[in-house]
CSV table of C-alpha atoms in Angstrom, one decimal:
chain,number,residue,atom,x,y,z
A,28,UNK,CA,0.0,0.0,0.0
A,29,UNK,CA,1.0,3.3,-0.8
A,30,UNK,CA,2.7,5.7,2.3
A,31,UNK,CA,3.1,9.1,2.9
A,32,UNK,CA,5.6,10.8,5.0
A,33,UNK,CA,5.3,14.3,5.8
A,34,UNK,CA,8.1,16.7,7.4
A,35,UNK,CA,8.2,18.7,9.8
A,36,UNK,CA,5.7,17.2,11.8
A,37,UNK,CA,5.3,20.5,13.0
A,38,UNK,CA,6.7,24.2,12.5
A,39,UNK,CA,6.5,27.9,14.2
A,40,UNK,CA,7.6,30.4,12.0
A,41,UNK,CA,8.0,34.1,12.6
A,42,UNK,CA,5.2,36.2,10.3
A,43,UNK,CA,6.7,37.5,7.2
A,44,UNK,CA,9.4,34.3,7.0
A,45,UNK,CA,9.4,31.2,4.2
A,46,UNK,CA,8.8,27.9,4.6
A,47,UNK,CA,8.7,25.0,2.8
A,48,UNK,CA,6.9,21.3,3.8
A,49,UNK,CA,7.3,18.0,2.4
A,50,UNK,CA,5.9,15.3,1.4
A,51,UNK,CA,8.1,11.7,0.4
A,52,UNK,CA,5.5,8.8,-1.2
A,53,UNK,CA,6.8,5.4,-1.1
A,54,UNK,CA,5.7,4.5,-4.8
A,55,UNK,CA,5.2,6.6,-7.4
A,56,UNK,CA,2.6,9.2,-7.4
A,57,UNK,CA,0.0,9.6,-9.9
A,58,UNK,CA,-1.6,12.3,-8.2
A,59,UNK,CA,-1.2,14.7,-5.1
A,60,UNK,CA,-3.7,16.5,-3.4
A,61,UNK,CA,-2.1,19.0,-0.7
A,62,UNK,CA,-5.2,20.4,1.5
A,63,UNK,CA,-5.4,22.8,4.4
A,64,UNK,CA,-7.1,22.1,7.8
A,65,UNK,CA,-7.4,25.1,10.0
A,66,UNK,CA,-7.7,24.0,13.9
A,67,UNK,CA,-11.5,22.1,14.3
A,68,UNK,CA,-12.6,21.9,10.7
A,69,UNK,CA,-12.5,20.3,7.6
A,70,UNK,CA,-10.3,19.9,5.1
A,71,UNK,CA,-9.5,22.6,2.8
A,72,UNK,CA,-8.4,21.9,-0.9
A,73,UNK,CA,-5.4,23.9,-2.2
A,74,UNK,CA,-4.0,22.0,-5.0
A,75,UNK,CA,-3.1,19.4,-7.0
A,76,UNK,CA,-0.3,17.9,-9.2
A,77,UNK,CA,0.0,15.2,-11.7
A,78,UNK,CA,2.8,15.8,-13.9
A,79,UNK,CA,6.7,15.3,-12.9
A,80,UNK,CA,7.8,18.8,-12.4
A,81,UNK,CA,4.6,20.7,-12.2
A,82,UNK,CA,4.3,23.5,-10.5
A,83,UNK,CA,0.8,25.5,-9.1
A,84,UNK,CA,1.0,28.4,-7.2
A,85,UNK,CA,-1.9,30.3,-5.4
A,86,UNK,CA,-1.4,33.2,-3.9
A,87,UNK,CA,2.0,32.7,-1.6
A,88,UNK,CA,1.4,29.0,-1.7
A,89,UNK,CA,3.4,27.5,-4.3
A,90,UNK,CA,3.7,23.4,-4.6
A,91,UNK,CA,5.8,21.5,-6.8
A,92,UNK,CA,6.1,17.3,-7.9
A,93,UNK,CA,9.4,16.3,-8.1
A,94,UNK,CA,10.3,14.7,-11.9
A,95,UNK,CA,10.4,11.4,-10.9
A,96,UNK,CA,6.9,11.8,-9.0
A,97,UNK,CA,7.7,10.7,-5.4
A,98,UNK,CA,8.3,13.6,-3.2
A,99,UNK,CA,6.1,17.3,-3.3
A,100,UNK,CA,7.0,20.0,-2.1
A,101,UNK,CA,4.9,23.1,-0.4
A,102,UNK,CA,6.1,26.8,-0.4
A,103,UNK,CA,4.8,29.7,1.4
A,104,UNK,CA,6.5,32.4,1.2
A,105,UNK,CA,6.3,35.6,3.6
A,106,UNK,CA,4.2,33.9,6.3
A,107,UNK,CA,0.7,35.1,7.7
A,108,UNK,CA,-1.3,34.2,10.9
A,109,UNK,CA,-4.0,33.1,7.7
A,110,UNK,CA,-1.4,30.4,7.1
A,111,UNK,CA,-1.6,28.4,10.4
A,112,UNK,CA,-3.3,25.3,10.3
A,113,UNK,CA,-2.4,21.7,9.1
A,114,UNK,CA,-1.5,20.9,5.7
A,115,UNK,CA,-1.6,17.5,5.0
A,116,UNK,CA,-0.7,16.0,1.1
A,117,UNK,CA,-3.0,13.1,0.1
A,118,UNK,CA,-2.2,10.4,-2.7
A,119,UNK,CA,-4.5,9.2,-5.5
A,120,UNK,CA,-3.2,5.3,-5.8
A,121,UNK,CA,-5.0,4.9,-9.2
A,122,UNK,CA,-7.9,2.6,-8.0
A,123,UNK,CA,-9.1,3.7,-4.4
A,124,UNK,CA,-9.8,7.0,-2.7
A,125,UNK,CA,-6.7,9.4,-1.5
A,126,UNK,CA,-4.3,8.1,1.5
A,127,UNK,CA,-3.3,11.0,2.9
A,128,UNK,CA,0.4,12.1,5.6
A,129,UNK,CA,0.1,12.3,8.6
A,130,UNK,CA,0.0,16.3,8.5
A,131,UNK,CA,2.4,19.1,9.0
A,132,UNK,CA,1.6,21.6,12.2
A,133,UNK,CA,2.2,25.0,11.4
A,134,UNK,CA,2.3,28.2,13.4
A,135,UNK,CA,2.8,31.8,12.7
A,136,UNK,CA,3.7,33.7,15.2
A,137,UNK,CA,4.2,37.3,15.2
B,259,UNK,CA,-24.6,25.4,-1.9
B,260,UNK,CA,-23.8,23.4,0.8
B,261,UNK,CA,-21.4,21.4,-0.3
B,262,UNK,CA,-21.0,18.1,2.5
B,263,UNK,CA,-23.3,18.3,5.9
B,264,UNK,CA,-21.9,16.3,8.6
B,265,UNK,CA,-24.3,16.0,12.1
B,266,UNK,CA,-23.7,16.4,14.7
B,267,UNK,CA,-20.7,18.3,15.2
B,268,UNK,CA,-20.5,16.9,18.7
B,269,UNK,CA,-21.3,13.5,20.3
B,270,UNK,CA,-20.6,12.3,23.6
B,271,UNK,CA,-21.1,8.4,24.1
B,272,UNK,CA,-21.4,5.6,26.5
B,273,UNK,CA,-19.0,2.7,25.8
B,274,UNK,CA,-21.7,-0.1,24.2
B,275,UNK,CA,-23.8,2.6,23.0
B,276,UNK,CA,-24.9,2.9,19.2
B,277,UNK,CA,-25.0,5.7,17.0
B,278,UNK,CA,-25.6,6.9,13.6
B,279,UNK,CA,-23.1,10.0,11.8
B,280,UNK,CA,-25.1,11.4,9.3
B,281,UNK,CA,-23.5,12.5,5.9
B,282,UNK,CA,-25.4,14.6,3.0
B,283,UNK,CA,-24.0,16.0,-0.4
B,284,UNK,CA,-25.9,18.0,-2.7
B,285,UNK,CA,-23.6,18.1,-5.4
B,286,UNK,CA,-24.6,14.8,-7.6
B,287,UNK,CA,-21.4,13.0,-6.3
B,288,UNK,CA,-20.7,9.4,-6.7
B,289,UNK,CA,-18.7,8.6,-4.3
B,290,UNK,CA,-18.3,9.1,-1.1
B,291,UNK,CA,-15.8,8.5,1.7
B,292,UNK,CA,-16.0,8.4,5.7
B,293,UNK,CA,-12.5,9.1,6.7
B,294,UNK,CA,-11.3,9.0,11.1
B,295,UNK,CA,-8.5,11.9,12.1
B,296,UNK,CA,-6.8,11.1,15.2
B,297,UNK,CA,-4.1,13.3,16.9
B,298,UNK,CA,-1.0,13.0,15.4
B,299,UNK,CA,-1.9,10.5,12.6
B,300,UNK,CA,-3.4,11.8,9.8
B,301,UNK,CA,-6.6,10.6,8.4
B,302,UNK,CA,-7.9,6.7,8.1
B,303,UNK,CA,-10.3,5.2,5.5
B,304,UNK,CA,-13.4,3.9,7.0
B,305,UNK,CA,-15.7,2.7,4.5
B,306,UNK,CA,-16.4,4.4,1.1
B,307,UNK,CA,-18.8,4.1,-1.9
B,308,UNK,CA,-18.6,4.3,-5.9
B,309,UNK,CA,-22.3,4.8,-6.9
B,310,UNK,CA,-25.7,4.0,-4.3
B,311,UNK,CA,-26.1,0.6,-3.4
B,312,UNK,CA,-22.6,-0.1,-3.7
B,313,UNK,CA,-19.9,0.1,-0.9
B,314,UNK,CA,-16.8,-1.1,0.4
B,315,UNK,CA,-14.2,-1.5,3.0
B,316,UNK,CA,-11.1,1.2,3.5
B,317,UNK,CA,-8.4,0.4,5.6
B,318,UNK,CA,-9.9,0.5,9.2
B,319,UNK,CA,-13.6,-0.4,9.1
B,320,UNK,CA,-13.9,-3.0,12.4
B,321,UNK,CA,-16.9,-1.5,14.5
B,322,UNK,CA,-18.2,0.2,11.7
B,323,UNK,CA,-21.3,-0.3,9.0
B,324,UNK,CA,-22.4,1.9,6.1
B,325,UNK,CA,-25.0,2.3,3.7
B,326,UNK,CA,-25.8,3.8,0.4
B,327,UNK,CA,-29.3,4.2,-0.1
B,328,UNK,CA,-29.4,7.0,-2.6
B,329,UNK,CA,-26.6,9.7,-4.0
B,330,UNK,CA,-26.6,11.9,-1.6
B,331,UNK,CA,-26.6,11.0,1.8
B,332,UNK,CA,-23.8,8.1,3.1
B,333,UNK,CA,-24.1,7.6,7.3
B,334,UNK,CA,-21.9,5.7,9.3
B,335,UNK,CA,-23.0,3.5,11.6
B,336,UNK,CA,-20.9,2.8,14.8
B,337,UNK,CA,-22.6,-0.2,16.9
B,338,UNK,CA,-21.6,-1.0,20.6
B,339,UNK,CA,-19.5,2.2,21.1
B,340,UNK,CA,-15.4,1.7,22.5
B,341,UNK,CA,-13.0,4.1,23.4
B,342,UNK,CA,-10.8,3.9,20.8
B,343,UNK,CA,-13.8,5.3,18.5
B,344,UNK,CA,-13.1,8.2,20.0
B,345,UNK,CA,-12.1,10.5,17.1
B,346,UNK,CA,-12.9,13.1,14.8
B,347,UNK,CA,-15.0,11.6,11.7
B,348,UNK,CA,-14.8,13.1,8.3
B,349,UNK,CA,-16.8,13.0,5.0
B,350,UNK,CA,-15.9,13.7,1.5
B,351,UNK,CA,-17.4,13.7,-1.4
B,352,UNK,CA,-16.1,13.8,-4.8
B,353,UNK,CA,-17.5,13.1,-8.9
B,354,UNK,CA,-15.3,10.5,-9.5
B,355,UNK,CA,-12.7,8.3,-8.2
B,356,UNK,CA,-9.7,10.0,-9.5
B,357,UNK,CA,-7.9,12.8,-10.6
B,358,UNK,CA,-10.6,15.3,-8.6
B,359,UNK,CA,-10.7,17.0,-5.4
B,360,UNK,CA,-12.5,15.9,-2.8
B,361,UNK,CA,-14.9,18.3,-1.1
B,362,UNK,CA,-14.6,17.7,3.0
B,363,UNK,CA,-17.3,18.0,5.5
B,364,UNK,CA,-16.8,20.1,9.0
B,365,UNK,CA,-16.8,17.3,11.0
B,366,UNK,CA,-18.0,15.3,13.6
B,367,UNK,CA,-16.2,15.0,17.3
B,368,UNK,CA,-17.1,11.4,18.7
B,369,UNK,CA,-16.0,10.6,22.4
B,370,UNK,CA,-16.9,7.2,23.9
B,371,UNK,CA,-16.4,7.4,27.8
């Protein structure tokens, strides 16, 4: 089955910095879903990726899928409290609904 | 548009107790999912369905039973409630299988005490 390992775990960033979060699949990815929970609600769906090497950006949130589609990547660059929440990237494995990481913690602090 | 309705929001139950998480989507989805999110480890499949009348099993679906009457609504049933139910449940919705987002609902906090 296919895995998803997430890092950081968690993060505090000071407002205004960059950051960048990860996500490593164990087999190759045929689609990756990154989504935002903020604190005691759903899931929020940023993006998603198919092709080796794409890149989608919205707003300061940039995400990229590494050319040989196993590892994404999720930029934000100059950090806002709006940012905080739990990003977690989810997997399509071709014939069952999206496994998803365990989640990335961040915090913007001021 | 509502998008996914989860109720309740909040649920407090005895251990041995049943319940029923409700689960409507007013988009014209196929399929539908019932996912668990517990501290620290990310979300779980529970059950999820392709079409009404047709469902299956995701990866942790012992103590749980769904059904799939019509399109739109998909509720989980939990029978003879134990702790380690305790979690938040999710449902999403989405047109197809693949290659589409998934639209999430708020919610719903289960503790079993």
């Amino acid at each position: 089955s296919q895995e998803l390992e997430q890092s950081p775990q968690s993060l505090i960033v000071q407002e205004g910095k960059n950051l960048t979060i990860n996500c490593t699949s164990s087999k190759t990815l045929y689609g990756l879903y990154w989504y935002k929970q903020k604190y005691g609600e759903g899931l929020i769906f940023l993006m998603m990726l198919q092709k080796g090497g794409e890149e989608k950006s919205h707003e300061k949130i940039t995400a990229k899928l590494d050319e040989k589609k196993q590892q994404s990547s999720l930029h934000i660059t100059a950090s806002q409290p709006s940012h905080a929440g739990i990003y977690l990237c989810g997997a399509d494995p071709g014939n069952t609904p999206l496994v998803f990481g365990k989640g990335t913690r961040l915090s913007v602090i001021a | 548009n509502a998008g996914v309705t989860q109720t309740p929001k909040f649920r407090i139950l005895k251990i041995g107790q049943s319940m029923t998480l409700q689960c409507a989507q007013d988009m014209n989805h196929n399929y539908m999912y019932w996912y668990r999110q517990d501290p620290g480890m990310g979300l779980k499949l529970i059950y999820y369905s392709v079409g009404a009348g047709i469902t299956d099993k995701g990866e942790v679906p012992n103590g749980y039973n769904v059904s799939r009457s019509t399109t739109e609504d998909f509720p989980l049933r939990l029978e003879l409630a134990a702790p380690s139910q305790t979690s938040v449940y999710f449902c999403a919705s989405s047109s197809q299988g693949a290659n589409t987002e998934a639209f999430f609902g708020q919610g719903t906090r289960l503790t079993v005490v």
